[in-house]
Tab-separated table of C-alpha atoms and ligand atoms in Angstrom:
chain	number	residue	atom	x	y	z
A	1	MET	CA	-17.361	-39.311	61.536
A	2	THR	CA	-17.563	-43.003	62.365
A	3	HIS	CA	-20.353	-44.031	64.670
A	4	MET	CA	-20.203	-47.221	66.664
A	5	HIS	CA	-22.818	-49.533	65.218
A	6	VAL	CA	-24.577	-52.291	67.048
A	7	ALA	CA	-23.110	-55.509	65.686
A	8	GLY	CA	-25.047	-56.639	62.633
A	9	SER	CA	-26.589	-53.257	61.855
A	10	ILE	CA	-24.092	-52.585	59.095
A	11	HIS	CA	-22.817	-55.027	56.493
A	12	ALA	CA	-19.152	-55.353	55.750
A	13	ASP	CA	-19.838	-54.917	52.045
A	14	THR	CA	-21.452	-51.524	52.697
A	15	LEU	CA	-18.275	-50.222	54.290
A	16	THR	CA	-15.938	-48.364	52.001
A	17	PRO	CA	-12.433	-49.163	53.171
A	18	ALA	CA	-10.997	-45.975	51.678
A	19	PRO	CA	-12.608	-43.072	49.894
A	20	LYS	CA	-12.570	-43.429	46.110
A	21	TRP	CA	-10.117	-40.577	45.579
A	22	LEU	CA	-7.460	-42.193	47.769
A	23	GLN	CA	-5.250	-44.647	45.870
A	24	VAL	CA	-3.534	-47.501	47.663
A	25	PRO	CA	0.150	-46.534	47.384
A	26	ALA	CA	2.579	-49.024	45.845
A	27	ASP	CA	5.192	-47.736	48.306
A	28	VAL	CA	4.192	-46.051	51.592
A	29	ASN	CA	7.554	-44.270	51.712
A	30	ARG	CA	7.017	-42.414	48.452
A	31	LEU	CA	6.268	-38.697	48.708
A	32	GLU	CA	3.692	-37.313	46.309
A	33	THR	CA	5.541	-34.306	44.887
A	34	LYS	CA	2.594	-31.936	44.590
A	35	LEU	CA	1.803	-32.198	48.319
A	36	TRP	CA	5.244	-31.231	49.609
A	37	SER	CA	7.301	-28.071	49.548
A	38	SER	CA	10.026	-28.023	46.942
A	39	THR	CA	13.008	-28.865	49.166
A	40	VAL	CA	11.429	-31.879	50.925
A	41	ARG	CA	13.243	-35.192	50.342
A	42	ARG	CA	13.300	-38.545	52.085
A	43	GLY	CA	16.928	-39.378	52.785
A	44	GLU	CA	18.631	-42.775	52.483
A	45	ASP	CA	17.951	-43.233	56.195
A	46	GLY	CA	14.231	-42.700	55.582
A	47	VAL	CA	14.181	-39.360	57.410
A	48	LEU	CA	12.428	-36.422	55.747
A	49	ARG	CA	14.585	-33.383	55.133
A	50	VAL	CA	13.322	-29.900	54.408
A	51	GLY	CA	15.597	-26.964	53.658
A	52	ARG	CA	18.434	-29.520	54.178
A	53	VAL	CA	17.410	-30.046	57.804
A	54	ALA	CA	16.282	-33.454	59.073
A	55	VAL	CA	12.816	-33.270	60.639
A	56	THR	CA	14.126	-35.446	63.472
A	57	GLU	CA	16.551	-32.648	64.305
A	58	ILE	CA	13.706	-30.100	64.386
A	59	ALA	CA	11.641	-32.376	66.623
A	60	GLU	CA	14.662	-32.756	68.867
A	61	GLN	CA	15.210	-28.983	69.041
A	62	VAL	CA	11.673	-27.661	69.503
A	63	GLY	CA	9.596	-30.728	70.294
A	64	THR	CA	6.309	-31.747	68.697
A	65	PRO	CA	3.781	-30.692	67.616
A	66	ALA	CA	5.590	-28.101	65.526
A	67	TYR	CA	5.075	-26.364	62.237
A	68	VAL	CA	7.946	-26.111	59.774
A	69	ILE	CA	7.978	-23.545	56.970
A	70	ASP	CA	10.243	-24.009	53.956
A	71	GLU	CA	11.447	-20.468	53.329
A	72	VAL	CA	12.707	-21.172	49.806
A	73	ASP	CA	9.345	-22.602	48.807
A	74	PHE	CA	7.344	-19.800	50.488
A	75	ARG	CA	9.391	-17.157	48.669
A	76	ALA	CA	9.150	-19.018	45.357
A	77	ARG	CA	5.349	-19.141	45.585
A	78	ALA	CA	5.144	-15.470	46.526
A	79	ARG	CA	7.456	-14.585	43.640
A	80	ALA	CA	5.494	-16.788	41.222
A	81	TYR	CA	2.306	-14.845	42.021
A	82	ALA	CA	4.088	-11.489	41.748
A	83	ASP	CA	5.594	-12.482	38.376
A	84	ALA	CA	2.458	-14.069	36.913
A	85	PHE	CA	0.350	-11.102	38.018
A	86	ALA	CA	2.868	-8.465	36.902
A	87	GLY	CA	1.112	-5.113	36.613
A	88	TRP	CA	-1.351	-6.115	39.342
A	89	ASP	CA	-0.938	-5.643	43.081
A	90	VAL	CA	-0.636	-8.998	44.846
A	91	TYR	CA	-1.562	-8.821	48.525
A	92	TYR	CA	-0.465	-11.763	50.652
A	93	ALA	CA	-3.413	-12.561	52.950
A	94	GLY	CA	-1.658	-12.454	56.298
A	95	LYS	CA	-4.461	-14.137	58.192
A	96	SER	CA	-3.355	-17.452	56.656
A	97	PHE	CA	-0.070	-17.195	58.565
A	98	LEU	CA	1.606	-14.107	59.923
A	99	ALA	CA	4.766	-13.566	61.942
A	100	ALA	CA	7.115	-10.600	61.833
A	101	GLY	CA	9.720	-12.934	60.293
A	102	VAL	CA	7.661	-13.640	57.158
A	103	VAL	CA	6.722	-10.009	56.506
A	104	GLY	CA	10.201	-9.371	55.078
A	105	TRP	CA	9.873	-12.357	52.713
A	106	VAL	CA	6.565	-10.970	51.458
A	107	ALA	CA	7.970	-7.472	50.923
A	108	GLU	CA	11.223	-8.694	49.359
A	109	GLU	CA	9.373	-10.858	46.852
A	110	GLY	CA	7.406	-7.806	45.722
A	111	LEU	CA	4.047	-8.377	47.385
A	112	CYS	CA	1.729	-6.172	49.399
A	113	LEU	CA	0.131	-7.516	52.580
A	114	ASP	CA	-3.416	-7.602	53.843
A	115	VAL	CA	-4.433	-7.932	57.467
A	116	CYS	CA	-7.756	-8.523	59.202
A	117	SER	CA	-7.277	-6.926	62.591
A	118	GLY	CA	-5.368	-4.254	64.448
A	119	ASN	CA	-3.110	-6.876	65.978
A	120	GLU	CA	-2.236	-8.362	62.590
A	121	LEU	CA	-1.534	-4.795	61.483
A	122	ILE	CA	0.865	-4.328	64.396
A	123	VAL	CA	2.784	-7.459	63.321
A	124	ALA	CA	2.897	-6.277	59.699
A	125	LEU	CA	4.322	-2.929	60.805
A	126	ALA	CA	6.738	-4.580	63.236
A	127	GLY	CA	7.945	-6.796	60.381
A	128	GLY	CA	8.827	-3.687	58.397
A	129	MET	CA	6.018	-3.611	55.837
A	130	ASP	CA	5.578	-0.266	54.122
A	131	PRO	CA	2.185	0.875	55.482
A	132	ALA	CA	1.206	2.157	52.043
A	133	ARG	CA	1.369	-1.480	50.852
A	134	ILE	CA	-0.942	-2.807	53.577
A	135	GLY	CA	-4.700	-3.394	53.230
A	136	LEU	CA	-6.942	-3.637	56.293
A	137	HIS	CA	-10.006	-5.902	56.227
A	138	GLY	CA	-12.680	-6.712	58.766
A	139	ASN	CA	-16.440	-6.526	59.042
A	140	ASN	CA	-16.352	-4.939	62.496
A	141	LYS	CA	-13.194	-2.898	62.869
A	142	SER	CA	-13.103	-1.052	66.167
A	143	VAL	CA	-12.519	2.665	66.456
A	144	ALA	CA	-9.057	1.866	67.832
A	145	GLU	CA	-8.269	-0.356	64.839
A	146	LEU	CA	-9.408	2.295	62.377
A	147	GLU	CA	-7.428	4.968	64.232
A	148	LEU	CA	-4.306	2.807	64.119
A	149	ALA	CA	-4.809	2.266	60.382
A	150	VAL	CA	-5.283	5.974	59.658
A	151	ASP	CA	-2.447	7.086	61.936
A	152	SER	CA	0.013	4.569	60.524
A	153	GLY	CA	-0.889	5.407	56.927
A	154	VAL	CA	-2.321	2.056	55.832
A	155	GLY	CA	-2.668	2.059	52.045
A	156	ARG	CA	-6.174	0.626	51.685
A	157	ILE	CA	-8.992	0.249	54.195
A	158	ILE	CA	-11.633	-2.123	52.896
A	159	VAL	CA	-14.908	-0.844	54.325
A	160	ASP	CA	-17.651	-3.342	55.015
A	161	SER	CA	-20.728	-1.421	56.209
A	162	LEU	CA	-22.394	2.000	56.170
A	163	THR	CA	-21.693	2.287	59.893
A	164	GLU	CA	-18.006	1.790	59.268
A	165	ILE	CA	-17.925	4.335	56.445
A	166	ASP	CA	-19.283	7.008	58.801
A	167	ARG	CA	-16.984	5.901	61.633
A	168	LEU	CA	-13.899	6.043	59.418
A	169	ALA	CA	-14.887	9.386	57.878
A	170	GLU	CA	-15.224	10.873	61.351
A	171	ILE	CA	-11.811	9.579	62.437
A	172	CYS	CA	-10.261	11.056	59.281
A	173	ALA	CA	-12.075	14.355	59.791
A	174	GLN	CA	-10.688	14.698	63.337
A	175	ARG	CA	-7.201	14.223	61.952
A	176	GLN	CA	-7.661	16.216	58.752
A	177	LYS	CA	-6.619	13.113	56.815
A	178	ARG	CA	-7.991	11.287	53.825
A	179	ALA	CA	-8.112	7.475	53.800
A	180	LYS	CA	-7.954	5.369	50.650
A	181	VAL	CA	-10.862	2.938	50.710
A	182	LEU	CA	-12.300	0.010	48.804
A	183	VAL	CA	-15.897	-1.076	49.339
A	184	ARG	CA	-16.332	-4.788	50.005
A	185	VAL	CA	-19.278	-6.100	48.026
A	186	THR	CA	-21.057	-9.427	47.764
A	187	ALA	CA	-21.501	-10.405	44.165
A	188	GLY	CA	-24.046	-13.169	44.821
A	189	VAL	CA	-21.738	-15.990	43.744
A	190	GLU	CA	-22.176	-19.520	45.007
A	191	ALA	CA	-18.535	-20.602	45.287
A	192	HIS	CA	-18.169	-24.384	45.219
A	193	THR	CA	-16.538	-24.696	48.591
A	194	HIS	CA	-17.529	-25.119	52.233
A	195	GLU	CA	-20.288	-22.747	53.421
A	196	TYR	CA	-18.053	-21.178	56.077
A	197	ILE	CA	-15.346	-20.240	53.580
A	198	ALA	CA	-17.721	-19.070	50.846
A	199	THR	CA	-18.091	-15.325	51.171
A	200	ALA	CA	-19.937	-13.962	48.156
A	201	HIS	CA	-23.420	-15.425	48.578
A	202	GLU	CA	-25.963	-13.042	50.066
A	203	ASP	CA	-26.850	-14.510	53.455
A	204	GLN	CA	-23.593	-13.969	55.371
A	205	LYS	CA	-21.918	-11.207	57.295
A	206	PHE	CA	-19.356	-9.864	54.819
A	207	GLY	CA	-19.739	-6.971	52.443
A	208	LEU	CA	-22.570	-5.005	50.916
A	209	SER	CA	-24.944	-6.603	48.482
A	210	ILE	CA	-24.849	-5.577	44.833
A	211	SER	CA	-28.288	-6.941	44.025
A	212	GLY	CA	-29.856	-5.331	47.090
A	213	GLY	CA	-28.480	-1.891	46.189
A	214	GLN	CA	-26.464	-1.463	49.421
A	215	ALA	CA	-23.178	-1.686	47.531
A	216	LEU	CA	-24.087	1.228	45.280
A	217	ALA	CA	-25.322	3.249	48.271
A	218	ALA	CA	-22.029	2.605	50.074
A	219	LEU	CA	-19.962	3.628	47.050
A	220	ARG	CA	-21.956	6.858	46.761
A	221	ARG	CA	-21.538	7.592	50.435
A	222	CYS	CA	-17.756	7.156	50.185
A	223	ALA	CA	-17.565	9.194	46.965
A	224	GLU	CA	-19.427	12.085	48.572
A	225	ASN	CA	-17.215	12.240	51.657
A	226	PRO	CA	-14.215	14.587	51.399
A	227	HIS	CA	-12.257	12.505	53.928
A	228	LEU	CA	-12.510	9.282	51.954
A	229	ASP	CA	-10.571	8.623	48.772
A	230	LEU	CA	-12.723	5.963	47.116
A	231	ARG	CA	-10.389	3.781	45.053
A	232	GLY	CA	-12.613	0.908	44.010
A	233	ILE	CA	-14.621	-2.221	44.663
A	234	HIS	CA	-13.440	-5.283	46.553
A	235	SER	CA	-14.868	-8.773	46.066
A	236	HIS	CA	-13.634	-11.963	47.738
A	237	ILE	CA	-15.751	-14.950	46.742
A	238	GLY	CA	-14.349	-17.598	49.079
A	239	SER	CA	-11.488	-20.014	49.601
A	240	GLN	CA	-10.027	-23.268	48.246
A	241	ILE	CA	-11.475	-22.521	44.800
A	242	PHE	CA	-10.087	-24.306	41.741
A	243	GLU	CA	-12.220	-23.012	38.875
A	244	THR	CA	-12.578	-19.486	37.527
A	245	ALA	CA	-16.364	-19.644	36.948
A	246	GLY	CA	-17.109	-17.943	40.286
A	247	PHE	CA	-14.608	-15.185	39.511
A	248	GLU	CA	-16.240	-14.715	36.113
A	249	VAL	CA	-19.603	-13.945	37.734
A	250	ALA	CA	-17.994	-11.699	40.361
A	251	ILE	CA	-16.041	-9.790	37.690
A	252	ARG	CA	-19.172	-9.209	35.617
A	253	ARG	CA	-21.245	-7.985	38.568
A	254	THR	CA	-18.552	-5.780	40.102
A	255	LEU	CA	-17.795	-4.143	36.740
A	256	GLU	CA	-21.497	-3.569	36.100
A	257	LEU	CA	-21.598	-1.856	39.479
A	258	HIS	CA	-18.476	0.147	38.587
A	259	LYS	CA	-20.249	1.307	35.395
A	260	GLN	CA	-23.470	2.136	37.183
A	261	LEU	CA	-21.631	4.343	39.687
A	262	ALA	CA	-19.890	6.130	36.817
A	263	GLU	CA	-23.235	6.762	35.098
A	264	ASP	CA	-24.970	7.926	38.290
A	265	THR	CA	-22.231	10.138	39.670
A	266	SER	CA	-19.510	10.481	37.026
A	267	VAL	CA	-17.067	8.890	39.506
A	268	THR	CA	-14.817	6.400	37.700
A	269	LEU	CA	-13.206	3.952	40.083
A	270	PRO	CA	-9.528	3.365	39.320
A	271	GLU	CA	-9.184	-0.046	41.015
A	272	LEU	CA	-10.773	-3.485	41.399
A	273	ASP	CA	-9.676	-6.110	43.938
A	274	LEU	CA	-10.764	-9.680	43.206
A	275	GLY	CA	-9.761	-11.179	46.589
A	276	GLY	CA	-8.047	-14.526	47.135
A	277	GLY	CA	-9.095	-18.125	47.619
A	278	PHE	CA	-6.923	-19.967	45.092
A	279	GLY	CA	-6.989	-23.655	45.966
A	280	ILE	CA	-3.989	-25.793	46.920
A	281	ALA	CA	-3.292	-29.543	47.092
A	282	TYR	CA	-4.055	-30.938	50.536
A	283	THR	CA	-4.448	-34.451	49.111
A	284	SER	CA	-3.675	-36.308	45.906
A	285	ALA	CA	-7.224	-35.519	44.722
A	286	ASP	CA	-6.625	-31.756	44.556
A	287	THR	CA	-5.335	-30.250	41.305
A	288	PRO	CA	-4.483	-26.591	41.839
A	289	ARG	CA	-4.106	-24.107	39.002
A	290	SER	CA	-0.797	-22.367	38.433
A	291	PRO	CA	-0.476	-18.615	39.066
A	292	GLU	CA	0.211	-18.222	35.317
A	293	TYR	CA	-3.046	-19.928	34.422
A	294	LEU	CA	-5.004	-17.867	36.965
A	295	ALA	CA	-3.423	-14.599	35.875
A	296	GLY	CA	-4.164	-15.290	32.213
A	297	ALA	CA	-7.745	-16.350	32.907
A	298	LEU	CA	-8.613	-13.474	35.257
A	299	GLN	CA	-6.929	-10.877	33.073
A	300	SER	CA	-8.870	-11.974	30.004
A	301	LEU	CA	-12.156	-12.185	31.910
A	302	VAL	CA	-11.745	-8.596	33.117
A	303	ALA	CA	-10.655	-7.411	29.658
A	304	ARG	CA	-13.642	-9.082	27.980
A	305	GLU	CA	-16.098	-7.603	30.494
A	306	CYS	CA	-14.588	-4.132	30.153
A	307	ARG	CA	-14.860	-4.302	26.375
A	308	GLY	CA	-18.486	-5.396	26.656
A	309	LEU	CA	-19.341	-2.587	29.069
A	310	GLU	CA	-17.197	-0.080	27.195
A	311	ILE	CA	-15.239	0.944	30.251
A	312	GLU	CA	-11.526	1.266	30.851
A	313	MET	CA	-9.658	-1.542	32.620
A	314	PRO	CA	-9.219	-0.657	36.282
A	315	HIS	CA	-5.952	-1.402	38.072
A	316	LEU	CA	-6.341	-4.932	39.443
A	317	SER	CA	-5.307	-6.686	42.622
A	318	ILE	CA	-5.641	-10.125	44.233
A	319	GLU	CA	-5.090	-11.512	47.725
A	320	PRO	CA	-3.755	-15.070	47.795
A	321	GLY	CA	-3.204	-16.466	51.288
A	322	ARG	CA	-3.058	-20.262	51.430
A	323	ALA	CA	-1.624	-20.511	47.908
A	324	ILE	CA	1.513	-18.858	49.289
A	325	SER	CA	1.691	-20.021	52.919
A	326	GLY	CA	-0.033	-23.431	52.787
A	327	PRO	CA	2.225	-25.671	50.678
A	328	PRO	CA	5.533	-24.477	52.249
A	329	GLY	CA	4.374	-25.595	55.698
A	330	MET	CA	4.236	-29.020	57.293
A	331	ALA	CA	3.087	-30.031	60.744
A	332	LEU	CA	5.113	-32.547	62.768
A	333	TYR	CA	3.552	-34.800	65.388
A	334	THR	CA	4.639	-37.755	67.489
A	335	VAL	CA	2.467	-40.862	67.594
A	336	GLY	CA	1.295	-41.715	71.106
A	337	THR	CA	-1.095	-44.637	70.616
A	338	VAL	CA	-2.276	-46.907	67.806
A	339	LYS	CA	-5.675	-48.518	68.226
A	340	GLN	CA	-7.725	-50.843	66.027
A	341	VAL	CA	-11.380	-49.905	66.430
A	342	GLU	CA	-14.053	-52.349	65.236
A	343	VAL	CA	-16.439	-50.144	63.275
A	344	ALA	CA	-18.544	-53.068	61.998
A	345	PRO	CA	-18.318	-56.830	62.403
A	346	GLU	CA	-14.890	-57.868	61.149
A	347	ALA	CA	-14.169	-54.326	59.957
A	348	PHE	CA	-11.574	-52.260	61.721
A	349	ARG	CA	-10.324	-48.748	61.471
A	350	CYS	CA	-6.867	-47.916	62.688
A	351	TYR	CA	-6.786	-44.785	64.864
A	352	VAL	CA	-3.363	-43.217	65.185
A	353	SER	CA	-3.339	-40.678	68.030
A	354	VAL	CA	-0.765	-37.906	67.963
A	355	ASP	CA	0.350	-35.251	70.441
A	356	GLY	CA	-1.607	-32.366	68.844
A	357	GLY	CA	-4.987	-32.158	67.178
A	358	MET	CA	-7.831	-29.721	66.645
A	359	SER	CA	-6.070	-27.097	68.786
A	360	ASP	CA	-3.297	-26.824	66.188
A	361	ASN	CA	-5.371	-27.587	63.083
A	362	ILE	CA	-9.080	-26.868	63.402
A	363	ARG	CA	-9.777	-27.112	59.661
A	364	PRO	CA	-10.823	-30.789	59.503
A	365	ALA	CA	-13.198	-30.305	62.449
A	366	LEU	CA	-14.471	-26.938	61.212
A	367	TYR	CA	-14.810	-27.563	57.472
A	368	GLY	CA	-14.362	-31.306	57.033
A	369	SER	CA	-11.052	-30.538	55.322
A	370	GLU	CA	-8.946	-33.446	54.139
A	371	TYR	CA	-5.209	-33.726	54.699
A	372	SER	CA	-2.438	-36.211	53.960
A	373	ALA	CA	0.321	-37.656	56.134
A	374	THR	CA	3.460	-39.738	56.060
A	375	VAL	CA	5.790	-41.325	58.593
A	376	ALA	CA	8.677	-38.863	58.642
A	377	ASP	CA	11.506	-40.404	60.669
A	378	ARG	CA	12.054	-43.763	59.009
A	379	ARG	CA	11.498	-45.920	55.985
A	380	SER	CA	9.120	-48.858	56.381
A	381	GLU	CA	9.065	-52.205	54.592
A	382	ALA	CA	5.486	-52.829	55.803
A	383	GLY	CA	2.495	-52.642	53.491
A	384	PRO	CA	-0.022	-49.786	53.454
A	385	MET	CA	-2.767	-49.678	56.096
A	386	LEU	CA	-5.698	-47.272	56.005
A	387	CYS	CA	-5.437	-45.038	59.093
A	388	ARG	CA	-7.146	-42.094	60.681
A	389	VAL	CA	-4.804	-39.643	62.355
A	390	VAL	CA	-6.485	-38.072	65.373
A	391	GLY	CA	-5.466	-35.673	68.100
A	392	LYS	CA	-5.510	-35.851	71.881
A	393	HIS	CA	-8.478	-33.570	72.561
A	394	CYS	CA	-11.770	-34.452	74.178
A	395	GLU	CA	-13.879	-34.557	71.007
A	396	SER	CA	-14.505	-37.436	68.622
A	397	GLY	CA	-14.332	-34.841	65.828
A	398	ASP	CA	-10.712	-34.168	66.776
A	399	ILE	CA	-9.446	-35.546	63.460
A	400	LEU	CA	-6.328	-34.346	61.658
A	401	VAL	CA	-6.226	-36.704	58.668
A	402	ARG	CA	-9.472	-38.561	58.028
A	403	ASP	CA	-8.073	-41.152	55.610
A	404	GLU	CA	-4.479	-41.958	54.765
A	405	PHE	CA	-2.424	-45.048	54.036
A	406	LEU	CA	0.385	-45.343	56.550
A	407	PRO	CA	2.748	-48.289	56.970
A	408	ALA	CA	1.095	-51.199	58.793
A	409	ASP	CA	3.926	-51.156	61.362
A	410	ILE	CA	3.025	-47.604	62.503
A	411	ALA	CA	3.838	-47.439	66.200
A	412	PRO	CA	4.080	-45.117	69.207
A	413	GLY	CA	7.118	-42.875	68.908
A	414	ASP	CA	6.908	-42.534	65.120
A	415	LEU	CA	7.135	-39.013	63.798
A	416	ILE	CA	4.325	-38.022	61.420
A	417	ALA	CA	4.437	-35.149	58.944
A	418	VAL	CA	1.310	-33.508	57.529
A	419	PRO	CA	1.979	-31.501	54.351
A	420	ALA	CA	0.229	-28.295	53.246
A	421	ALA	CA	-0.242	-27.245	56.871
A	422	GLY	CA	1.297	-23.780	56.617
A	423	ALA	CA	-1.976	-21.882	56.252
A	424	TYR	CA	-4.772	-21.500	58.808
A	425	SER	CA	-3.111	-23.911	61.254
A	426	ARG	CA	-1.045	-21.831	63.662
A	427	SER	CA	-3.133	-18.783	62.794
A	428	MET	CA	-6.314	-20.536	63.970
A	429	ALA	CA	-4.719	-22.468	66.844
A	430	SER	CA	-6.429	-22.514	70.221
A	431	ASN	CA	-5.636	-23.508	73.776
A	432	TYR	CA	-8.401	-26.118	73.918
A	433	ASN	CA	-7.776	-28.497	76.824
A	434	HIS	CA	-5.079	-26.025	77.902
A	435	ALA	CA	-2.874	-27.095	75.018
A	436	LEU	CA	0.169	-24.937	74.492
A	437	ARG	CA	0.208	-23.579	70.964
A	438	PRO	CA	3.056	-25.093	68.924
A	439	PRO	CA	6.075	-23.212	67.602
A	440	VAL	CA	6.661	-22.289	63.976
A	441	VAL	CA	10.173	-22.613	62.639
A	442	SER	CA	11.457	-21.811	59.192
A	443	VAL	CA	14.208	-23.765	57.514
A	444	ARG	CA	16.618	-22.790	54.792
A	445	ASP	CA	20.021	-24.087	53.671
A	446	GLY	CA	20.492	-26.270	56.716
A	447	LYS	CA	19.476	-23.574	59.222
A	448	VAL	CA	16.483	-23.506	61.558
A	449	ARG	CA	15.006	-20.189	62.672
A	450	THR	CA	12.196	-19.580	65.149
A	451	LEU	CA	9.311	-17.577	63.708
A	452	ILE	CA	7.052	-18.149	66.706
A	453	ARG	CA	8.264	-19.973	69.801
A	454	ARG	CA	6.230	-22.593	71.610
A	455	GLU	CA	3.801	-21.211	74.157
A	456	THR	CA	4.923	-22.033	77.679
A	457	LEU	CA	2.901	-23.159	80.647
A	458	ALA	CA	3.720	-19.807	82.241
A	459	ASP	CA	2.336	-17.967	79.168
A	460	LEU	CA	-0.899	-19.878	79.473
A	461	LEU	CA	-1.395	-20.157	83.212
A	462	GLY	CA	-0.259	-16.593	83.807
A	463	LEU	CA	-3.752	-15.651	82.606
A	464	ASP	CA	-5.347	-17.458	85.525
A	465	PRO	CA	-4.875	-15.494	88.757
A	466	GLY	CA	-5.793	-18.612	90.743
A	467	VAL	CA	-2.642	-20.472	89.654
A	468	ASP	CA	0.573	-19.856	91.528
A	469	LEU	CA	3.237	-19.627	88.846
A	470	ALA	CA	6.019	-19.951	91.420
A	471	ASN	CA	4.828	-23.444	92.268
A	472	LEU	CA	4.232	-25.029	88.889
A	473	PRO	CA	5.117	-28.700	88.705
A	474	ALA	CA	8.019	-29.440	86.403
A	475	VAL	CA	6.369	-30.145	83.069
A	476	GLU	CA	8.355	-31.725	80.297
A	477	ARG	CA	8.652	-29.630	77.178
A	478	ASN	CA	6.690	-32.163	75.157
A	479	ASP	CA	4.128	-32.984	77.777
A	480	ARG	CA	0.896	-31.109	77.624
B	501	PLP	C1	-9.249	-15.092	53.701
B	501	PLP	C2	-9.195	-14.018	52.702
B	501	PLP	C3	-8.261	-14.076	51.663
B	501	PLP	C4	-7.325	-15.233	51.456
B	501	PLP	O1	-7.969	-16.453	51.230
B	501	PLP	P1	-7.069	-17.719	50.820
B	501	PLP	O2	-8.037	-18.838	50.663
B	501	PLP	O3	-6.120	-17.964	51.912
B	501	PLP	O4	-6.382	-17.351	49.542
B	501	PLP	C5	-8.195	-13.018	50.794
B	501	PLP	N1	-9.017	-11.943	50.937
B	501	PLP	C6	-9.929	-11.864	51.919
B	501	PLP	C7	-10.787	-10.668	52.026
B	501	PLP	C8	-10.052	-12.895	52.835
B	501	PLP	O5	-10.965	-12.813	53.805
């Protein structure tokens, strides 16, 4: 974050105009291929098109901010994971973005689906997902959520604590049912990612520790219960991970645990789930691995470990979320103000304020995540200018794109597109400052389809019994 310095307290030569990873573009109109979904083009008129629909048309139809998902690209990424990981089960992590309309894409491309709450489960079922192909996560599932999972025949329940194991066993006993479970463990891996999205180190809320012995105790407790069908171990080491070193450690420790259980109890676990977290390109500095590379690397790591431990290969699964839903999505905003802020003597930063912000993409504020942006409704002949794209919320940390070169003639009314915004944007959106959460549309072959409509003022204010809905002032669709 930029602090206002007293004049003279910072020297111009100590200011870095742009971070090292960000190249000055030769042409501000050029789209960097790896950041955009496969059908995105800039037309002769300068307007971005996705799925053969002009983004100006989408903005006209549904207003801004809005999220646009390229269906062809989403399906292609899902299919690429299913193909590369043939013989595995690939669970799409629905928490990254879930709507009933995408559940069919996931199922049709051959994937399973994992959900993190009863309400996500309801959407998965409403979208037509075969319950046997759904996994339910969560470190504090309620009795009602567990009952819904058991009653609807969810294929895997990933248990996260001893309390939950007993709770689930009791629910199954009442119903004379048997639930298929995986035990979520922490493998003690330090994933090289932000603390809040690293999930395999010891001091956090998820899972049961291998090194502390709780994981083995949980496996034994499940194995001994007639109402639980213990299928295997689950490990998810974190998110936005590019290297396989963390998976290597997790694979070794989970398979050692698998072997120890077999030796102690003669229970051989048939499955191992390695979780998700495969990184994507949010900026030009990110270099994601292909599904083929990941499949080859993970498969050979598991095979090597199994040979070393002299155990049979379990059936494997993974849970990519952002790698499927992130790159197909872009966020569209309209520029409201452009302001040059003097951050040091003779040094300015250009703040471009748009009509959304941390309520529709919390990731920069929450994790310091970087994004990219381009002007989407025209071509510009102006040179590149380093900008910071910020929202309209009452926080200085309300940043959407910390550093990006936009054309120097950027002006109010311009449409801005942020690529790789399909994951963890709408799904983490809030009503901060009474913002109305934006719609999500999908595009394909020139057609626009609503996946989630824009929240209305009546949706939001209907929650407040002190507001008279009959007497709302006329509020423009775009005005929040
Ligand atoms: C969040 C999560 C995922 C997906 O993470 P991505 O970074 O979106 O791939 C997979 N499994 C579990 C258990 C998760 O919590």
